[in-house]
Tab-separated table of C-alpha atoms and ligand atoms in Angstrom:
chain	number	residue	atom	x	y	z
A	11	MET	CA	109.267	76.042	127.764
A	12	LYS	CA	106.574	78.499	127.013
A	13	ALA	CA	105.774	80.710	123.881
A	14	ILE	CA	104.265	84.028	124.352
A	15	ILE	CA	101.571	85.346	122.087
A	16	PRO	CA	100.849	89.368	122.372
A	17	ALA	CA	97.042	89.557	121.847
A	18	ALA	CA	95.999	92.763	123.729
A	19	GLY	CA	95.746	95.004	121.001
A	20	LEU	CA	92.140	96.875	120.038
A	21	GLY	CA	92.176	95.726	116.364
A	22	THR	CA	91.503	99.091	114.908
A	23	ARG	CA	92.360	98.024	111.509
A	24	PHE	CA	89.394	95.553	111.845
A	25	LEU	CA	86.791	97.920	112.947
A	26	PRO	CA	83.932	98.146	112.853
A	27	ALA	CA	84.143	94.269	112.996
A	28	THR	CA	86.218	94.375	116.332
A	29	ARG	CA	83.412	96.348	118.239
A	30	ALA	CA	82.188	92.929	118.650
A	31	THR	CA	84.783	90.338	117.861
A	32	PRO	CA	88.326	90.341	118.909
A	33	LYS	CA	90.641	90.291	115.662
A	34	GLU	CA	92.224	87.329	117.254
A	35	LEU	CA	88.890	85.394	116.751
A	36	LEU	CA	88.275	86.189	113.173
A	37	PRO	CA	88.027	82.880	111.291
A	38	VAL	CA	90.217	81.621	108.682
A	39	LEU	CA	88.185	78.820	107.077
A	40	ASP	CA	86.655	77.417	110.351
A	41	LYS	CA	89.193	78.263	113.116
A	42	PRO	CA	90.052	81.360	114.720
A	43	VAL	CA	93.380	83.063	113.563
A	44	ILE	CA	94.832	82.634	117.073
A	45	GLN	CA	94.420	78.850	117.342
A	46	TYR	CA	96.498	78.678	114.013
A	47	VAL	CA	99.390	80.605	115.856
A	48	VAL	CA	98.756	78.513	118.990
A	49	GLU	CA	99.275	75.529	117.121
A	50	GLU	CA	102.347	76.595	115.400
A	51	ALA	CA	103.867	77.745	119.039
A	52	LEU	CA	103.556	74.183	120.334
A	53	GLU	CA	105.425	72.572	117.295
A	54	PRO	CA	108.934	72.798	118.476
A	55	ASP	CA	110.151	70.317	120.746
A	56	GLY	CA	110.251	71.408	124.336
A	57	VAL	CA	107.233	73.906	124.108
A	58	ASP	CA	104.694	72.821	126.663
A	59	GLY	CA	102.451	75.860	126.788
A	60	VAL	CA	101.569	78.959	125.360
A	61	CYS	CA	100.676	82.129	127.423
A	62	ILE	CA	98.414	84.694	125.449
A	63	ILE	CA	98.928	88.135	126.834
A	64	ASN	CA	95.153	89.479	126.514
A	65	SER	CA	93.443	92.328	127.765
A	66	HIS	CA	90.614	92.199	129.894
A	67	GLU	CA	88.428	93.936	127.226
A	68	LYS	CA	88.525	90.574	125.243
A	69	PRO	CA	86.978	87.648	127.479
A	70	GLU	CA	85.912	85.957	124.473
A	71	ILE	CA	89.468	84.719	123.807
A	72	GLU	CA	89.227	82.890	127.033
A	73	LYS	CA	85.867	81.597	126.467
A	74	TYR	CA	87.198	80.061	123.013
A	75	PHE	CA	89.942	77.955	124.957
A	76	SER	CA	87.924	77.035	127.777
A	77	VAL	CA	86.259	73.508	128.059
A	78	ASP	CA	82.296	73.445	127.742
A	79	GLU	CA	81.425	69.963	128.333
A	80	ASP	CA	77.487	70.690	128.272
A	81	PHE	CA	78.054	71.966	124.657
A	82	GLU	CA	80.173	69.409	123.509
A	83	ALA	CA	77.936	66.828	124.809
A	84	MET	CA	74.701	68.744	123.054
A	85	LEU	CA	76.551	68.383	119.915
A	86	ALA	CA	77.491	64.906	120.321
A	87	ARG	CA	73.865	64.077	121.159
A	88	SER	CA	72.612	65.735	118.073
A	89	GLY	CA	75.170	63.440	115.808
A	90	LYS	CA	77.623	66.022	115.538
A	91	GLU	CA	80.653	64.205	116.914
A	92	ALA	CA	83.080	65.468	114.568
A	93	LEU	CA	82.338	69.248	115.561
A	94	ALA	CA	82.081	68.312	119.225
A	95	ALA	CA	85.638	67.066	118.450
A	96	LYS	CA	87.142	70.191	116.967
A	97	VAL	CA	85.441	72.153	119.902
A	98	HIS	CA	87.060	69.865	122.242
A	99	GLU	CA	90.524	70.242	120.366
A	100	ALA	CA	90.505	73.939	120.989
A	101	SER	CA	89.810	73.642	124.577
A	102	SER	CA	92.466	70.954	125.280
A	103	LEU	CA	95.190	73.163	123.951
A	104	PRO	CA	97.349	74.109	126.818
A	105	VAL	CA	97.114	77.681	126.893
A	106	SER	CA	97.307	80.344	129.877
A	107	PHE	CA	96.452	84.038	130.027
A	108	ALA	CA	98.500	87.037	131.360
A	109	TYR	CA	97.130	90.528	130.977
A	110	GLN	CA	98.262	93.903	129.645
A	111	ASP	CA	95.627	96.374	129.961
A	112	ASP	CA	97.553	99.455	129.036
A	113	PRO	CA	99.053	99.339	125.360
A	114	LYS	CA	102.693	100.378	126.193
A	115	GLY	CA	104.395	98.394	123.317
A	116	LEU	CA	105.492	94.933	122.130
A	117	GLY	CA	108.171	94.845	124.626
A	118	HIS	CA	105.828	95.512	127.562
A	119	ALA	CA	103.571	92.912	126.087
A	120	VAL	CA	106.119	90.284	126.483
A	121	LEU	CA	107.284	91.351	129.777
A	122	CYS	CA	103.377	90.815	131.005
A	123	GLY	CA	104.379	86.959	130.340
A	124	ALA	CA	107.390	86.863	132.311
A	125	GLU	CA	105.904	84.738	135.322
A	126	ALA	CA	104.568	82.268	132.587
A	127	ALA	CA	108.164	82.031	130.985
A	128	GLY	CA	109.822	81.667	134.010
A	129	ASP	CA	113.673	81.203	134.009
A	130	GLU	CA	113.673	79.301	130.751
A	131	PRO	CA	114.182	80.333	127.203
A	132	PHE	CA	110.636	81.306	125.477
A	133	PHE	CA	109.113	82.051	122.202
A	134	VAL	CA	107.308	84.985	121.047
A	135	LEU	CA	104.941	84.609	118.079
A	136	LEU	CA	103.297	87.711	116.769
A	137	GLY	CA	99.685	86.791	116.265
A	138	ASP	CA	99.048	88.540	112.972
A	139	TYR	CA	100.871	86.029	110.999
A	140	PHE	CA	100.849	82.369	111.104
A	141	VAL	CA	102.990	79.490	109.206
A	142	PRO	CA	100.752	76.735	108.311
A	143	ASP	CA	103.586	74.057	107.968
A	144	ARG	CA	104.584	75.261	111.488
A	145	ARG	CA	108.297	74.626	110.659
A	146	MET	CA	109.600	78.217	111.172
A	147	CYS	CA	110.062	78.065	114.862
A	148	VAL	CA	111.395	74.447	114.670
A	149	ARG	CA	114.143	75.849	112.439
A	150	MET	CA	114.953	78.455	114.599
A	151	ALA	CA	115.305	75.872	117.574
A	152	ASP	CA	117.927	73.918	115.534
A	153	VAL	CA	119.952	77.115	115.180
A	154	SER	CA	119.822	78.075	118.809
A	155	ALA	CA	120.733	74.452	119.679
A	156	ALA	CA	123.863	74.602	117.360
A	157	ARG	CA	124.978	78.024	118.747
A	158	GLY	CA	124.793	77.100	122.600
A	159	GLY	CA	121.293	78.085	123.369
A	160	ALA	CA	121.676	81.511	121.933
A	161	SER	CA	118.494	83.741	121.080
A	162	VAL	CA	117.240	83.679	117.592
A	163	ILE	CA	114.912	85.726	115.491
A	164	ALA	CA	113.351	85.342	111.970
A	165	VAL	CA	114.320	87.884	109.300
A	166	ALA	CA	113.435	88.349	105.929
A	167	PRO	CA	114.369	90.784	102.944
A	168	VAL	CA	112.131	94.056	102.820
A	169	PRO	CA	112.065	96.493	99.952
A	170	GLU	CA	113.933	99.631	101.211
A	171	ASP	CA	110.978	101.806	100.718
A	172	GLN	CA	109.074	99.699	103.582
A	173	VAL	CA	112.099	99.649	106.327
A	174	SER	CA	110.512	102.337	108.480
A	175	ARG	CA	107.535	99.804	109.257
A	176	TYR	CA	109.622	97.328	110.916
A	177	GLY	CA	112.539	96.074	113.097
A	178	ILE	CA	115.762	96.110	110.955
A	179	ILE	CA	119.045	94.241	111.690
A	180	ALA	CA	122.817	94.625	111.269
A	181	GLY	CA	125.252	91.881	111.015
A	182	ALA	CA	126.722	89.272	108.754
A	183	CYS	CA	126.018	85.867	107.314
A	184	VAL	CA	127.959	83.088	109.420
A	185	GLY	CA	126.499	79.983	107.870
A	186	SER	CA	123.382	78.257	106.949
A	187	HIS	CA	120.454	75.997	108.345
A	188	PRO	CA	121.424	72.337	107.798
A	189	ASP	CA	118.255	71.862	105.444
A	190	TYR	CA	119.535	74.570	103.339
A	191	ASP	CA	122.628	75.568	101.530
A	192	ALA	CA	122.173	79.500	101.672
A	193	ALA	CA	124.242	82.493	101.826
A	194	GLY	CA	123.523	86.355	102.067
A	195	GLU	CA	119.950	87.252	102.177
A	196	GLU	CA	118.725	83.658	100.900
A	197	GLU	CA	116.167	81.883	102.948
A	198	GLY	CA	118.131	79.417	105.332
A	199	ALA	CA	121.111	81.749	105.869
A	200	ILE	CA	122.269	82.534	109.596
A	201	TRP	CA	123.337	85.693	110.467
A	202	LYS	CA	125.192	86.911	113.587
A	203	VAL	CA	123.411	89.920	114.618
A	204	THR	CA	125.627	93.227	115.508
A	205	GLY	CA	122.791	95.698	115.887
A	206	LEU	CA	118.961	96.290	115.871
A	207	VAL	CA	116.969	99.525	115.237
A	208	GLU	CA	113.185	99.728	115.280
A	209	LYS	CA	111.260	101.403	112.539
A	210	PRO	CA	114.590	103.338	111.429
A	211	LYS	CA	114.374	106.051	108.646
A	212	ARG	CA	115.128	104.743	105.202
A	213	GLU	CA	118.671	106.369	105.189
A	214	ASP	CA	119.442	104.980	108.731
A	215	ALA	CA	118.428	101.444	108.268
A	216	PRO	CA	121.565	99.178	108.536
A	217	SER	CA	120.256	96.215	106.141
A	218	HIS	CA	117.318	95.232	104.202
A	219	LEU	CA	116.706	92.343	106.728
A	220	PHE	CA	113.447	92.912	108.986
A	221	ILE	CA	112.196	91.066	111.921
A	222	VAL	CA	109.421	88.791	110.893
A	223	GLY	CA	107.632	88.410	114.319
A	224	ARG	CA	109.157	85.041	115.386
A	225	TYR	CA	111.505	85.142	118.466
A	226	LEU	CA	113.347	82.330	120.403
A	227	LEU	CA	114.837	84.501	123.480
A	228	THR	CA	116.973	83.752	126.581
A	229	PRO	CA	115.531	84.569	129.917
A	230	ARG	CA	117.925	87.387	130.062
A	231	VAL	CA	115.493	89.309	127.620
A	232	MET	CA	112.884	89.595	130.216
A	233	GLY	CA	115.269	91.102	132.722
A	234	LEU	CA	116.076	93.611	130.400
A	235	LEU	CA	112.765	94.271	129.225
A	236	LYS	CA	111.938	95.396	133.033
A	237	THR	CA	114.367	98.459	132.600
A	238	GLN	CA	113.635	99.077	129.015
A	239	ASP	CA	112.996	102.738	128.434
A	240	PRO	CA	110.370	103.541	125.878
A	241	GLY	CA	111.582	104.016	122.086
A	242	ALA	CA	110.087	104.590	118.688
A	243	GLY	CA	106.418	105.595	119.050
A	244	GLY	CA	106.804	106.057	122.760
A	245	GLU	CA	106.567	102.254	123.362
A	246	ILE	CA	108.641	100.012	125.162
A	247	GLN	CA	110.024	98.065	122.278
A	248	LEU	CA	111.451	94.462	121.977
A	249	THR	CA	113.969	95.515	119.372
A	250	ASP	CA	115.614	98.000	121.770
A	251	ALA	CA	115.844	95.133	124.593
A	252	LEU	CA	117.519	93.032	121.831
A	253	GLN	CA	120.023	95.555	121.142
A	254	ARG	CA	121.076	95.817	124.802
A	255	LEU	CA	121.452	91.967	124.936
A	256	LEU	CA	124.006	92.172	122.508
A	257	ASP	CA	126.254	93.555	125.079
A	258	GLU	CA	125.960	90.379	127.099
A	259	GLU	CA	125.216	87.470	124.772
A	260	GLU	CA	124.895	86.470	121.141
A	261	LEU	CA	121.954	86.966	118.976
A	262	TYR	CA	121.312	85.299	115.475
A	263	ALA	CA	118.935	85.573	112.832
A	264	LEU	CA	117.381	82.948	110.414
A	265	VAL	CA	116.485	84.276	107.175
A	266	VAL	CA	113.154	83.125	106.275
A	267	ASP	CA	110.570	83.235	103.516
A	268	PRO	CA	107.821	85.331	104.819
A	269	ASP	CA	105.662	83.991	102.176
A	270	GLU	CA	105.704	80.531	104.071
A	271	GLY	CA	103.360	82.277	106.328
A	272	CYS	CA	99.836	83.891	106.054
A	273	ASP	CA	99.285	87.496	107.039
A	274	THR	CA	96.047	88.514	108.805
A	275	GLY	CA	97.077	91.928	109.763
A	276	THR	CA	94.743	93.912	107.541
A	277	PRO	CA	91.308	93.107	106.082
A	278	ALA	CA	93.049	92.482	102.727
A	279	ALA	CA	95.484	90.160	103.948
A	280	TRP	CA	93.080	88.403	106.096
A	281	ALA	CA	90.780	87.879	103.150
A	282	ALA	CA	93.866	86.657	101.024
A	283	THR	CA	94.903	84.298	103.575
A	284	ASN	CA	91.297	82.807	103.734
A	285	ALA	CA	91.518	82.550	99.808
A	286	ARG	CA	94.762	80.818	100.124
A	287	MET	CA	93.743	78.360	102.841
A	288	ALA	CA	90.813	77.534	101.153
A	289	LEU	CA	92.631	76.900	98.010
A	290	ALA	CA	94.883	74.643	99.892
A	291	ASP	CA	92.196	72.618	101.562
A	292	PRO	CA	91.028	69.777	99.762
A	293	GLU	CA	87.397	69.913	101.566
A	294	SER	CA	87.209	73.476	100.559
A	295	SER	CA	88.982	74.280	97.313
A	296	ASP	CA	86.213	73.213	94.903
A	297	ALA	CA	83.568	74.832	96.818
A	298	PHE	CA	85.395	77.944	97.182
A	299	LEU	CA	86.435	78.233	93.427
A	300	GLU	CA	82.645	77.772	92.673
A	301	ALA	CA	81.401	80.187	95.021
A	302	LEU	CA	83.810	82.886	93.696
A	303	GLY	CA	81.910	83.160	90.416
A	304	ARG	CA	83.316	82.845	86.980
A	305	GLU	CA	84.541	86.364	87.018
A	306	ALA	CA	86.515	86.318	90.196
A	307	ARG	CA	88.003	82.718	88.958
A	308	ASP	CA	89.079	84.305	85.521
A	309	ARG	CA	90.679	87.102	87.463
A	310	LEU	CA	92.607	84.414	89.552
A	311	GLY	CA	93.775	82.998	86.269
B	13	LIG	C1	106.791	94.576	115.584
B	13	LIG	C2	108.203	94.575	115.978
B	13	LIG	C3	109.170	94.871	114.705
B	13	LIG	C4	108.843	93.657	113.628
B	13	LIG	C5	107.375	93.717	113.452
B	13	LIG	C6	107.027	92.488	112.542
B	13	LIG	O1	106.295	95.833	115.271
B	13	LIG	O2	108.248	95.765	116.886
B	13	LIG	O3	110.317	94.966	115.155
B	13	LIG	O4	109.476	94.118	112.521
B	13	LIG	O5	106.319	93.583	114.487
B	13	LIG	O6	105.677	92.570	112.024
B	13	LIG	P1	104.792	96.245	114.838
B	13	LIG	O7	104.553	95.795	113.683
B	13	LIG	O8	104.139	95.729	116.189
B	13	LIG	O9	104.551	97.919	114.806
């Protein structure tokens, strides 16, 4: 089973930096954002590879994941074996690439990974966000296994004034993940989805549960994406294909705590994620607090 990570965007929110560096390669501590997402994608049992949907404008992403034996040998010769091992680790991840040179929307990006996914279920992980403990997709796989292999998406409560920024589901709570004792919109609750709408107006939103950016989907979704008309924003929307899926298959949603993950989608969120990861990293936290300076430390409380 494969996981698809769409990464062909232009990264306009990070201009001017993204003139030179793809936003997926911006570092969180010493690793690029996308490596955290790849490692998270490989965590559930059965996922044996990741297909990154790139554009030909960003060859640096492929270079990052490719082997460079000469470089590793040079590091090792100069006594930097630990760094050589980190470089090697990135290049040994099972990553392949497909291309989306026309930005036609998330649904179109996912469809570009159809060949890699084959005729099997597949995960989709949006790359602006990663879950350090890597458990979210594992729990989604549990829900799917308990529901006959049905598709499962991660959702979370969102304030009413923000519903128009996301995909929103309709449905009803039908149970709880075994690790939780949850109901309604609590973390761990499982919903049976009866409808989905991409970026609805506030008054049209069928609930306050938004799609977080983690999907475990049956192969039928690829078939539906092939004939999906453009929707919100003139783009081919994955959410619209999932709405059509409901005519043929069951779809479940697992309520998650989005704060389990780290957002890197805007410069402020990316900076906060670096701070959070630095504070959580025993090798970095003291030096990080020291480097922040007294005034900033006081503001952090
Ligand atoms: C995409 C999805 C949307 C989802 C969101 C999560 O939207 O289309 O359903 O809620 O990701 O981040 P985008 O952020 O690409 O506009």
